Coordinates of C-alpha atoms and ligand atoms in Angstrom, one line a residue:
X1 CA -76.9 -217.8 -26.0
X2 CA -80.2 -218.1 -24.5
X3 CA -79.6 -215.2 -22.2
X4 CA -78.4 -213.2 -25.0
X5 CA -81.4 -213.6 -27.1
X6 CA -83.6 -212.9 -23.9
X7 CA -81.6 -209.6 -23.6
X8 CA -82.1 -208.8 -27.4
X9 CA -85.9 -209.5 -27.1
X10 CA -86.0 -207.2 -24.0
X11 CA -84.1 -204.5 -25.9
X12 CA -86.2 -204.9 -28.9
X13 CA -89.3 -204.6 -26.6
X14 CA -88.0 -201.5 -24.9
X15 CA -87.1 -199.9 -28.3
X16 CA -90.4 -200.7 -29.8
X17 CA -92.4 -199.5 -26.7
X18 CA -90.3 -196.2 -26.8
X19 CA -91.2 -195.7 -30.4
X20 CA -95.0 -196.5 -29.7
X21 CA -95.0 -194.1 -26.8
X22 CA -93.3 -191.2 -28.8
X23 CA -95.9 -188.6 -29.4
X24 CA -96.6 -188.1 -33.1
X25 CA -94.7 -185.1 -34.4
X26 CA -97.1 -182.3 -35.7
X27 CA -96.1 -181.1 -39.0
X28 CA -94.4 -177.8 -39.1
X29 CA -96.8 -174.9 -39.3
X30 CA -96.5 -172.6 -42.2
X31 CA -95.6 -168.9 -41.6
X32 CA -97.5 -167.8 -44.6
X33 CA -100.3 -169.1 -46.7
X34 CA -100.1 -168.1 -50.3
X35 CA -103.6 -168.7 -51.7
X36 CA -103.8 -168.4 -55.4
X37 CA -106.8 -168.3 -57.8
X38 CA -106.3 -168.3 -61.5
X39 CA -109.4 -166.6 -62.9
X40 CA -110.9 -169.0 -65.5
X41 CA -108.4 -171.8 -65.5
X42 CA -109.9 -175.0 -66.5
X43 CA -108.5 -178.3 -65.1
X44 CA -107.5 -179.5 -68.6
X45 CA -105.1 -176.5 -69.0
X46 CA -102.9 -178.3 -66.6
X47 CA -102.8 -181.3 -68.9
X48 CA -102.8 -179.7 -72.3
X49 CA -99.7 -177.5 -71.7
X50 CA -98.0 -179.7 -69.1
X51 CA -94.9 -180.3 -71.1
X52 CA -94.4 -176.6 -71.5
X53 CA -94.7 -175.8 -67.8
X54 CA -91.3 -175.3 -66.2
X55 CA -92.2 -172.7 -63.6
X56 CA -94.5 -172.4 -60.8
X57 CA -97.3 -174.7 -62.0
X58 CA -94.6 -177.3 -62.8
X59 CA -93.3 -177.0 -59.3
X60 CA -96.7 -177.4 -57.8
X61 CA -97.5 -180.4 -60.0
X62 CA -94.1 -182.1 -59.4
X63 CA -93.8 -181.5 -55.7
X64 CA -97.2 -180.8 -54.5
X65 CA -100.5 -182.6 -53.7
X66 CA -102.4 -182.6 -57.0
X67 CA -106.2 -183.2 -57.2
X68 CA -107.3 -184.3 -60.6
X69 CA -111.0 -184.4 -60.0
X70 CA -112.0 -181.3 -58.1
X71 CA -115.3 -179.7 -58.8
X72 CA -117.5 -177.0 -57.4
X73 CA -120.6 -178.0 -55.5
X74 CA -122.6 -175.0 -56.7
X75 CA -124.3 -174.4 -60.1
X76 CA -123.4 -170.7 -60.6
X77 CA -119.7 -171.1 -61.7
X78 CA -118.8 -167.4 -61.7
X79 CA -116.0 -165.4 -60.3
X80 CA -117.6 -164.0 -57.1
X81 CA -119.0 -167.4 -56.0
X82 CA -115.8 -169.3 -56.9
X83 CA -113.6 -166.7 -54.9
X84 CA -116.0 -166.7 -52.0
X85 CA -116.1 -170.5 -51.9
X86 CA -112.3 -170.8 -52.1
X87 CA -111.4 -169.9 -48.5
X88 CA -114.8 -170.2 -46.9
X89 CA -115.7 -173.7 -48.1
X90 CA -119.3 -172.3 -48.2
X91 CA -121.9 -172.7 -51.0
X92 CA -123.8 -169.6 -52.0
X93 CA -126.9 -171.1 -50.1
X94 CA -124.9 -170.2 -47.0
X95 CA -122.3 -167.5 -47.9
X96 CA -124.9 -165.3 -49.6
X97 CA -122.6 -164.7 -52.6
X98 CA -125.0 -166.0 -55.2
X99 CA -123.6 -164.3 -58.3
X100 CA -121.3 -161.4 -59.5
X101 CA -124.3 -159.1 -59.2
X102 CA -127.9 -159.4 -58.4
X103 CA -131.0 -157.4 -58.1
X104 CA -131.5 -156.1 -54.5
X105 CA -135.2 -156.1 -53.8
X106 CA -134.8 -153.9 -50.7
X107 CA -133.3 -151.0 -52.8
X108 CA -134.6 -151.8 -56.1
X109 CA -131.0 -151.6 -57.6
X110 CA -128.6 -154.1 -59.0
X111 CA -125.7 -154.6 -56.6
X112 CA -122.4 -156.4 -56.9
X113 CA -121.1 -159.1 -54.6
X114 CA -118.8 -156.4 -52.9
X115 CA -120.4 -153.0 -53.7
X116 CA -120.8 -151.0 -50.6
X117 CA -122.3 -147.5 -50.7
X118 CA -121.1 -146.9 -47.2
X119 CA -117.6 -146.9 -48.4
X120 CA -115.4 -144.9 -50.8
X121 CA -112.6 -145.9 -53.0
X122 CA -109.1 -145.0 -51.5
X123 CA -106.4 -144.0 -54.1
X124 CA -108.6 -143.7 -57.1
X125 CA -111.0 -141.2 -58.5
X126 CA -112.0 -139.2 -55.4
X127 CA -115.5 -139.8 -54.1
X128 CA -116.1 -143.0 -56.0
X129 CA -118.1 -145.6 -54.2
X130 CA -115.9 -148.3 -52.7
X131 CA -116.3 -152.1 -52.1
X132 CA -116.2 -154.4 -49.0
X133 CA -116.9 -157.9 -48.0
X134 CA -120.1 -157.0 -46.1
X135 CA -122.4 -159.1 -48.4
X136 CA -120.3 -162.2 -47.5
X137 CA -122.2 -163.8 -44.7
X138 CA -119.6 -166.4 -43.5
X139 CA -116.0 -166.3 -42.2
X140 CA -113.0 -167.1 -44.2
X141 CA -109.9 -169.1 -43.0
X142 CA -107.9 -166.0 -42.5
X143 CA -110.8 -164.5 -40.5
X144 CA -110.6 -167.6 -38.2
X145 CA -107.0 -167.2 -37.9
X146 CA -107.4 -163.6 -36.8
X147 CA -110.3 -164.4 -34.4
X148 CA -107.8 -166.8 -32.7
X149 CA -106.0 -163.8 -31.6
X150 CA -102.3 -164.4 -32.8
X151 CA -100.8 -161.4 -34.7
X152 CA -101.2 -162.1 -38.3
X153 CA -101.7 -160.2 -41.5
X154 CA -104.1 -160.8 -44.5
X155 CA -103.8 -159.1 -47.8
X156 CA -105.9 -159.7 -50.9
X157 CA -104.8 -158.7 -54.4
X158 CA -106.4 -158.8 -57.7
X159 CA -107.4 -156.7 -60.7
X160 CA -111.0 -157.3 -59.7
X161 CA -112.4 -155.9 -56.4
X162 CA -114.5 -159.0 -55.7
X163 CA -111.4 -161.4 -56.4
X164 CA -109.2 -159.4 -54.0
X165 CA -111.9 -158.9 -51.3
X166 CA -113.9 -162.3 -51.0
X167 CA -111.0 -164.7 -50.3
X168 CA -109.3 -162.3 -47.8
X169 CA -112.5 -162.0 -45.8
X170 CA -113.9 -159.6 -43.1
X171 CA -110.9 -159.1 -41.0
X172 CA -108.3 -158.6 -43.8
X173 CA -105.8 -155.7 -43.2
X174 CA -106.5 -154.7 -46.8
X175 CA -107.6 -155.9 -50.3
X176 CA -106.1 -154.0 -53.2
X177 CA -107.5 -154.1 -56.7
X178 CA -106.7 -152.3 -59.9
X179 CA -108.9 -149.4 -60.7
X180 CA -108.8 -148.8 -64.5
X181 CA -110.4 -145.4 -64.2
X182 CA -107.4 -144.0 -62.4
X183 CA -104.9 -146.8 -63.5
X184 CA -104.0 -147.1 -59.8
X185 CA -104.0 -149.9 -57.2
X186 CA -106.8 -148.9 -54.8
X187 CA -108.6 -150.2 -51.7
X188 CA -111.7 -148.9 -49.9
X189 CA -112.4 -147.0 -46.6
X190 CA -113.8 -150.3 -45.2
X191 CA -110.1 -151.2 -44.8
X192 CA -108.1 -147.9 -44.3
X193 CA -108.5 -144.1 -44.9
X194 CA -105.3 -144.0 -46.9
X195 CA -103.1 -146.1 -49.1
X196 CA -100.0 -147.2 -47.3
X197 CA -96.6 -145.6 -48.6
X198 CA -95.7 -148.7 -50.5
X199 CA -98.8 -148.8 -52.6
X200 CA -98.6 -144.9 -53.2
X201 CA -95.0 -145.5 -54.2
X202 CA -96.0 -148.3 -56.7
X203 CA -98.7 -146.1 -58.2
X204 CA -96.2 -143.2 -58.6
X205 CA -94.2 -145.6 -60.7
X206 CA -97.2 -145.9 -63.1
X207 CA -96.5 -149.5 -64.0
X208 CA -99.2 -149.5 -66.7
X209 CA -97.1 -147.1 -68.8
X210 CA -94.7 -150.0 -69.6
X211 CA -97.4 -151.5 -71.8
X212 CA -98.8 -148.4 -73.7
X213 CA -98.7 -149.3 -77.4
X214 CA -97.3 -152.8 -76.8
X215 CA -98.0 -156.0 -78.9
X216 CA -98.7 -159.2 -77.1
X217 CA -96.3 -161.5 -78.9
X218 CA -96.0 -165.2 -78.1
X219 CA -93.9 -165.9 -75.0
X220 CA -91.1 -167.5 -77.0
X221 CA -91.0 -165.0 -79.8
X222 CA -87.4 -164.4 -81.0
X223 CA -88.1 -160.9 -82.3
X224 CA -90.9 -158.5 -83.2
X225 CA -91.6 -160.2 -86.4
X226 CA -93.9 -162.8 -84.7
X227 CA -97.6 -162.4 -85.2
X228 CA -99.0 -160.6 -82.1
X229 CA -102.2 -162.1 -80.2
X230 CA -103.3 -158.5 -79.8
X231 CA -102.1 -155.0 -79.7
X232 CA -102.6 -152.1 -77.3
X233 CA -102.8 -149.8 -80.4
X234 CA -106.3 -149.4 -81.6
X235 CA -107.4 -149.2 -85.2
X236 CA -104.7 -151.6 -86.7
X237 CA -105.2 -154.8 -88.5
X238 CA -104.2 -156.7 -85.3
X239 CA -107.0 -157.5 -82.8
X240 CA -107.1 -154.7 -80.3
X241 CA -106.5 -156.1 -76.8
X242 CA -109.2 -153.9 -75.4
X243 CA -107.6 -153.2 -72.1
X244 CA -104.4 -153.9 -70.2
X245 CA -106.4 -156.3 -68.0
X246 CA -107.1 -158.5 -71.1
X247 CA -103.4 -159.2 -71.7
X248 CA -100.7 -161.2 -69.8
X249 CA -99.5 -157.9 -68.5
X250 CA -102.4 -157.5 -66.2
X251 CA -101.1 -160.6 -64.4
X252 CA -97.6 -159.2 -64.4
X253 CA -98.9 -156.1 -62.6
X254 CA -100.7 -158.3 -60.1
X255 CA -97.4 -160.4 -59.5
X256 CA -95.5 -157.1 -59.0
X257 CA -98.0 -155.9 -56.5
X258 CA -97.9 -159.2 -54.6
X259 CA -94.2 -159.0 -54.3
X260 CA -94.4 -155.5 -53.0
X261 CA -97.0 -156.6 -50.4
X262 CA -94.9 -159.6 -49.2
X263 CA -91.8 -157.4 -48.6
X264 CA -93.5 -154.3 -47.5
X265 CA -96.0 -155.9 -45.0
X266 CA -93.3 -158.3 -43.9
X267 CA -95.5 -161.3 -44.6
X268 CA -94.4 -164.5 -43.2
X269 CA -92.8 -162.9 -40.1
X270 CA -95.5 -162.4 -37.5
X271 CA -96.3 -164.5 -34.5
X272 CA -99.4 -166.0 -36.2
X273 CA -99.7 -167.2 -39.9
X274 CA -100.1 -164.5 -42.6
X275 CA -102.3 -164.8 -45.6
X276 CA -101.7 -163.4 -49.1
X277 CA -104.6 -164.1 -51.5
X278 CA -103.7 -163.4 -54.9
X279 CA -106.1 -163.7 -58.0
X280 CA -104.7 -163.6 -61.5
X281 CA -107.5 -162.1 -63.4
X282 CA -106.1 -161.7 -67.0
X283 CA -106.6 -165.2 -67.9
X284 CA -110.3 -164.7 -67.5
X285 CA -110.4 -161.6 -69.7
X286 CA -108.5 -163.2 -72.4
X287 CA -110.6 -166.4 -72.2
X288 CA -113.9 -164.6 -72.5
X289 CA -112.6 -162.8 -75.7
X290 CA -111.0 -165.7 -77.6
X291 CA -112.2 -169.0 -76.0
X292 CA -110.4 -172.0 -74.6
X293 CA -109.2 -173.4 -77.9
X294 CA -107.3 -170.2 -79.2
X295 CA -103.6 -170.3 -79.3
X296 CA -103.6 -167.2 -77.0
X297 CA -104.8 -169.4 -74.1
X298 CA -101.8 -171.7 -74.4
X299 CA -99.6 -168.5 -74.4
X300 CA -101.1 -166.9 -71.4
X301 CA -101.1 -170.3 -69.6
X302 CA -97.5 -170.8 -70.1
X303 CA -96.7 -167.2 -69.1
X304 CA -98.9 -167.8 -65.9
X305 CA -96.6 -170.8 -65.1
X306 CA -93.5 -168.7 -65.6
X307 CA -94.9 -165.7 -63.5
X308 CA -95.9 -168.2 -60.6
X309 CA -92.4 -169.5 -60.7
X310 CA -91.2 -165.9 -60.2
X311 CA -93.6 -165.4 -57.3
X312 CA -92.8 -168.6 -55.5
X313 CA -89.2 -167.9 -55.7
X314 CA -89.8 -164.5 -54.2
X315 CA -91.9 -165.9 -51.5
X316 CA -89.2 -168.4 -50.6
X317 CA -86.7 -165.8 -50.5
X318 CA -88.8 -163.5 -48.2
X319 CA -90.5 -166.0 -45.9
X320 CA -87.7 -168.5 -45.9
X321 CA -87.6 -171.9 -47.7
X322 CA -90.3 -174.2 -46.7
X323 CA -92.3 -171.7 -44.5
X324 CA -94.9 -171.2 -47.1
X325 CA -98.1 -173.3 -47.7
X326 CA -99.2 -172.7 -51.4
X327 CA -102.8 -173.6 -52.5
X328 CA -103.9 -173.0 -56.0
X329 CA -107.2 -173.3 -57.6
X330 CA -109.4 -171.5 -60.2
X331 CA -112.7 -169.9 -59.7
X332 CA -114.4 -171.6 -62.7
X333 CA -113.6 -173.0 -66.1
X334 CA -115.1 -172.0 -69.5
X335 CA -117.3 -173.3 -72.3
X336 CA -115.8 -173.5 -75.9
X337 CA -116.9 -170.7 -78.2
X338 CA -120.2 -172.0 -79.7
X339 CA -119.2 -171.3 -83.3
X340 CA -115.9 -173.3 -82.8
X341 CA -117.9 -176.1 -81.5
X342 CA -120.4 -176.1 -84.3
X343 CA -117.6 -176.3 -86.8
X344 CA -116.4 -179.5 -85.3
X345 CA -119.7 -181.0 -85.2
X346 CA -120.2 -180.5 -81.5
X347 CA -123.4 -179.1 -80.0
X348 CA -123.7 -175.5 -79.1
X349 CA -125.2 -172.1 -79.9
X350 CA -126.4 -168.8 -78.5
X351 CA -129.7 -168.0 -76.6
X352 CA -131.4 -164.6 -76.6
X353 CA -132.4 -163.4 -73.3
X354 CA -135.1 -161.0 -74.8
X355 CA -136.7 -163.9 -76.6
X356 CA -136.9 -166.0 -73.4
X357 CA -138.1 -163.1 -71.3
X358 CA -140.6 -162.3 -74.0
X359 CA -142.1 -165.8 -73.8
X360 CA -142.2 -165.6 -70.0
X361 CA -144.1 -162.2 -70.2
X362 CA -146.3 -163.5 -72.8
X363 CA -147.4 -166.4 -70.7
X364 CA -147.9 -164.4 -67.6
X365 CA -149.9 -161.8 -69.4
X366 CA -152.0 -164.3 -71.0
X367 CA -152.8 -166.1 -67.6
X368 CA -152.8 -163.0 -65.1
X369 CA -153.2 -160.0 -67.2
X370 CA -150.8 -157.4 -68.6
X371 CA -147.9 -156.0 -66.6
X372 CA -144.2 -155.4 -66.3
X373 CA -143.6 -159.0 -65.0
X374 CA -139.8 -159.2 -65.1
X375 CA -137.8 -156.7 -63.3
X376 CA -135.7 -154.9 -65.9
X377 CA -132.0 -155.7 -65.7
X378 CA -132.7 -159.3 -64.4
X379 CA -129.8 -161.7 -65.3
X380 CA -130.8 -163.9 -68.3
X381 CA -130.4 -167.2 -66.2
X382 CA -132.2 -165.9 -63.1
X383 CA -135.1 -163.6 -63.8
X384 CA -136.7 -161.7 -60.9
X385 CA -140.5 -161.2 -61.0
X386 CA -142.1 -158.0 -60.0
X387 CA -143.3 -159.1 -56.6
X388 CA -145.4 -155.9 -56.1
X389 CA -147.4 -156.7 -59.1
X390 CA -147.9 -160.3 -57.8
X391 CA -149.1 -158.9 -54.4
X392 CA -151.2 -156.2 -56.0
X393 CA -153.1 -158.6 -58.0
X394 CA -153.1 -160.9 -55.0
X395 CA -151.7 -163.8 -56.8
X396 CA -150.1 -167.0 -55.5
X397 CA -146.3 -166.4 -56.1
X398 CA -145.6 -170.2 -56.5
X399 CA -148.3 -170.3 -59.1
X400 CA -146.9 -167.3 -61.1
X401 CA -143.4 -168.8 -60.9
X402 CA -144.8 -172.0 -62.2
X403 CA -146.4 -170.4 -65.2
X404 CA -143.2 -168.4 -66.0
X405 CA -141.0 -171.5 -65.6
X406 CA -143.2 -173.7 -68.0
X407 CA -142.9 -170.8 -70.5
X408 CA -139.1 -170.6 -70.2
X409 CA -138.8 -174.3 -70.4
X410 CA -140.5 -174.3 -73.7
X411 CA -137.7 -172.4 -75.3
X412 CA -135.4 -174.5 -77.5
X413 CA -132.1 -175.4 -75.8
X414 CA -133.2 -174.5 -72.3
X415 CA -132.5 -177.9 -70.5
X416 CA -134.2 -177.1 -67.2
X417 CA -135.9 -174.3 -65.3
X418 CA -136.3 -174.3 -61.5
X419 CA -138.5 -171.9 -59.7
X420 CA -137.4 -170.4 -56.3
X421 CA -140.3 -172.4 -54.6
X422 CA -138.9 -175.7 -56.1
X423 CA -135.5 -175.0 -54.7
X424 CA -136.7 -173.8 -51.2
X425 CA -139.0 -176.8 -50.8
X426 CA -136.8 -179.4 -52.5
X427 CA -139.5 -180.2 -55.1
X428 CA -136.8 -181.1 -57.6
X429 CA -135.5 -184.0 -59.6
X430 CA -133.0 -185.8 -57.5
X431 CA -129.6 -185.5 -59.1
X432 CA -126.4 -183.7 -59.0
X433 CA -127.5 -180.7 -61.0
X434 CA -130.5 -180.1 -58.9
X435 CA -128.3 -180.3 -55.8
X436 CA -125.9 -177.7 -57.4
X437 CA -128.9 -175.4 -58.0
X438 CA -130.2 -175.9 -54.3
X439 CA -126.8 -175.1 -53.0
X440 CA -126.8 -171.9 -55.2
X441 CA -130.0 -170.6 -53.9
X442 CA -130.3 -168.1 -51.1
X443 CA -133.9 -166.9 -50.6
X444 CA -133.3 -163.3 -49.5
X445 CA -131.2 -162.6 -52.7
X446 CA -132.0 -165.0 -55.4
X447 CA -134.4 -164.5 -58.3
X448 CA -137.6 -166.3 -59.0
X449 CA -136.4 -168.5 -61.8
X450 CA -133.2 -170.4 -62.6
X451 CA -132.6 -171.3 -66.1
X452 CA -130.2 -173.9 -67.2
X453 CA -129.2 -174.1 -70.9
X454 CA -128.2 -177.3 -72.7
X455 CA -124.4 -178.0 -72.6
X456 CA -122.4 -175.6 -74.9
X457 CA -125.2 -173.0 -75.2
X458 CA -124.6 -169.5 -73.9
X459 CA -126.7 -166.4 -73.3
X460 CA -123.8 -164.3 -74.5
X461 CA -123.9 -162.6 -77.9
X462 CA -120.2 -163.0 -78.5
X463 CA -117.0 -164.7 -77.2
X464 CA -117.5 -167.2 -74.5
X465 CA -118.5 -167.6 -70.9
X466 CA -119.2 -169.9 -67.9
X467 CA -121.6 -170.2 -65.1
X468 CA -123.3 -173.6 -65.4
X469 CA -122.8 -176.9 -63.4
X470 CA -121.2 -178.8 -66.4
X471 CA -117.7 -180.1 -66.2
X472 CA -116.2 -177.5 -68.5
X473 CA -117.2 -174.8 -66.0
X474 CA -116.9 -176.6 -62.6
X475 CA -113.8 -179.0 -62.9
X476 CA -110.7 -177.0 -61.8
X477 CA -107.3 -177.5 -60.4
X478 CA -106.6 -177.9 -56.7
X479 CA -103.0 -178.1 -55.7
X480 CA -101.2 -177.9 -52.4
X481 CA -97.4 -177.5 -51.6
X482 CA -95.7 -176.8 -48.5
X483 CA -95.1 -178.0 -44.9
X484 CA -97.3 -180.8 -43.9
X485 CA -98.4 -181.7 -47.3
X486 CA -97.8 -185.2 -48.8
X487 CA -96.9 -184.8 -52.5
X488 CA -98.8 -187.0 -55.0
X489 CA -101.5 -187.3 -57.5
X490 CA -104.9 -187.7 -55.7
X491 CA -107.5 -189.1 -58.3
X492 CA -110.5 -189.3 -56.0
X493 CA -113.4 -186.8 -56.4
X494 CA -113.2 -183.8 -54.1
X495 CA -115.0 -180.5 -53.9
X496 CA -113.2 -177.2 -54.1
X497 CA -115.2 -176.5 -51.0
X498 CA -112.7 -179.0 -49.2
X499 CA -109.8 -176.5 -49.5
X500 CA -111.0 -174.2 -46.6
X501 CA -111.5 -176.8 -43.9
X502 CA -108.3 -178.5 -45.0
X503 CA -106.5 -175.4 -44.4
X504 CA -108.2 -174.9 -41.1
X505 CA -107.0 -178.4 -40.0
X506 CA -103.4 -177.6 -41.1
X507 CA -103.3 -174.4 -39.3
X508 CA -105.1 -175.7 -36.2
X509 CA -107.9 -173.2 -36.5
X510 CA -111.7 -173.3 -36.4
X511 CA -113.4 -174.1 -39.7
X512 CA -114.9 -171.3 -41.4
X513 CA -118.6 -170.8 -40.3
X514 CA -120.3 -172.0 -43.5
X515 CA -117.8 -174.5 -44.6
X516 CA -119.3 -177.7 -46.1
X517 CA -116.3 -179.5 -47.3
X518 CA -114.3 -182.3 -45.7
X519 CA -110.6 -182.2 -44.5
X520 CA -108.4 -183.6 -47.2
X521 CA -106.5 -185.9 -44.7
X522 CA -105.1 -188.0 -47.5
X523 CA -102.5 -185.2 -48.1
X524 CA -101.4 -184.8 -44.6
X525 CA -97.9 -186.0 -43.8
Ligands
LIG601 ZN1 -113.8 -165.6 -62.9

């Protein structure tokens, strides 16, 4: 018996040692990364309509890694900044993407985050100026994969050029966006001289024609007697949708384009990992028009879930089950419509840019003399001062900024005003909001003043908007699903900036050059 026990112990020891010695199995690498942004999709949209999701969002929520407390680090929660952060992990202070558009001091013109006079649109109105990622100063995860050298493809798709271009990065094979002037899917000469045949074919099918004169009915409407959310027919009693982009059909067109890209570009079948970055824009257009509390938001959210289910099914079928890593987030949330808030005894209201700029100009004129102090066309929340005037009068810029800031801060419902000097030198109140503004400041591009309104106040004259570091704008979904991902609900606070370094770790590639997130190791299998 004693010998038997000894033998068992030895066997046990050998087996245990063998297990200890076995190298850890690296998780299977995905063949395709499907990186999805829903434009203007607040975190609470996952909760509010959860019981009605049975498609793609439901699949991600049930089988994926779900982060319940993901926020952006930056203050300027707008589309270009959210999309540039998504796959770079970089804040605007490093990526250089400080807003959707800004005043370019060198040329004296307003530029967008992706406008590029050196390029032309391909596939749209002949001769129209194109777009490119040249203003993005950092790499994306797909760029890092490409720089590693393995054969891989990256495609970006959205209605908006910035949302197609910025996640895909510099080395993308193409970014395609919807050009409403020509009603075509287009790209720019930055990527290629001509549209590929499959895009030409889709354009020749004129997908938009399916929706001419259509009514947007509830997703579960039994027949045409239901009340439409809006109509594509102008001049009726029903609200006019405005454009195809501002209906769920805009998203349907994006999804159709994504399916064509997957099959035509053979995504998921290259030696290296492929990337498809898809941004669903219509949620944003609808959200701006009606606000988060309108029934149309429930409808388009449920339709988004259904549409994502279709896309995920297609991806599995094309790239093979379990070969795709899906990551989904949103570029920002949205504020309630101020009038809706007021009715329910919540704070909120609208601010007038002209009034604020008038106060600033008045204070500067009083102190330093008359002049066109503010550059015309400056954004309401980030005025640019006329630096030539400051220099001609031999003034100290920091002092001029300070006088302007004091005037702006005196306007009712302006919560804070930072100057460029404050942010550049760190002379700010030490809290999360100041940090968010510091991370949003990039000297060569930013304005002179940074205005933050009180929560629920907007600079817009109608509808609603986003763009501040309050929770309703910066708390968004972050969901992962696919090989190597441990499903579960993760309640700890994370930054959306963590997505990029996490993808880099999962794919075994360099972290993007400006990434400032951490690797979400808790979701690794
Ligand atoms: Zn957006």
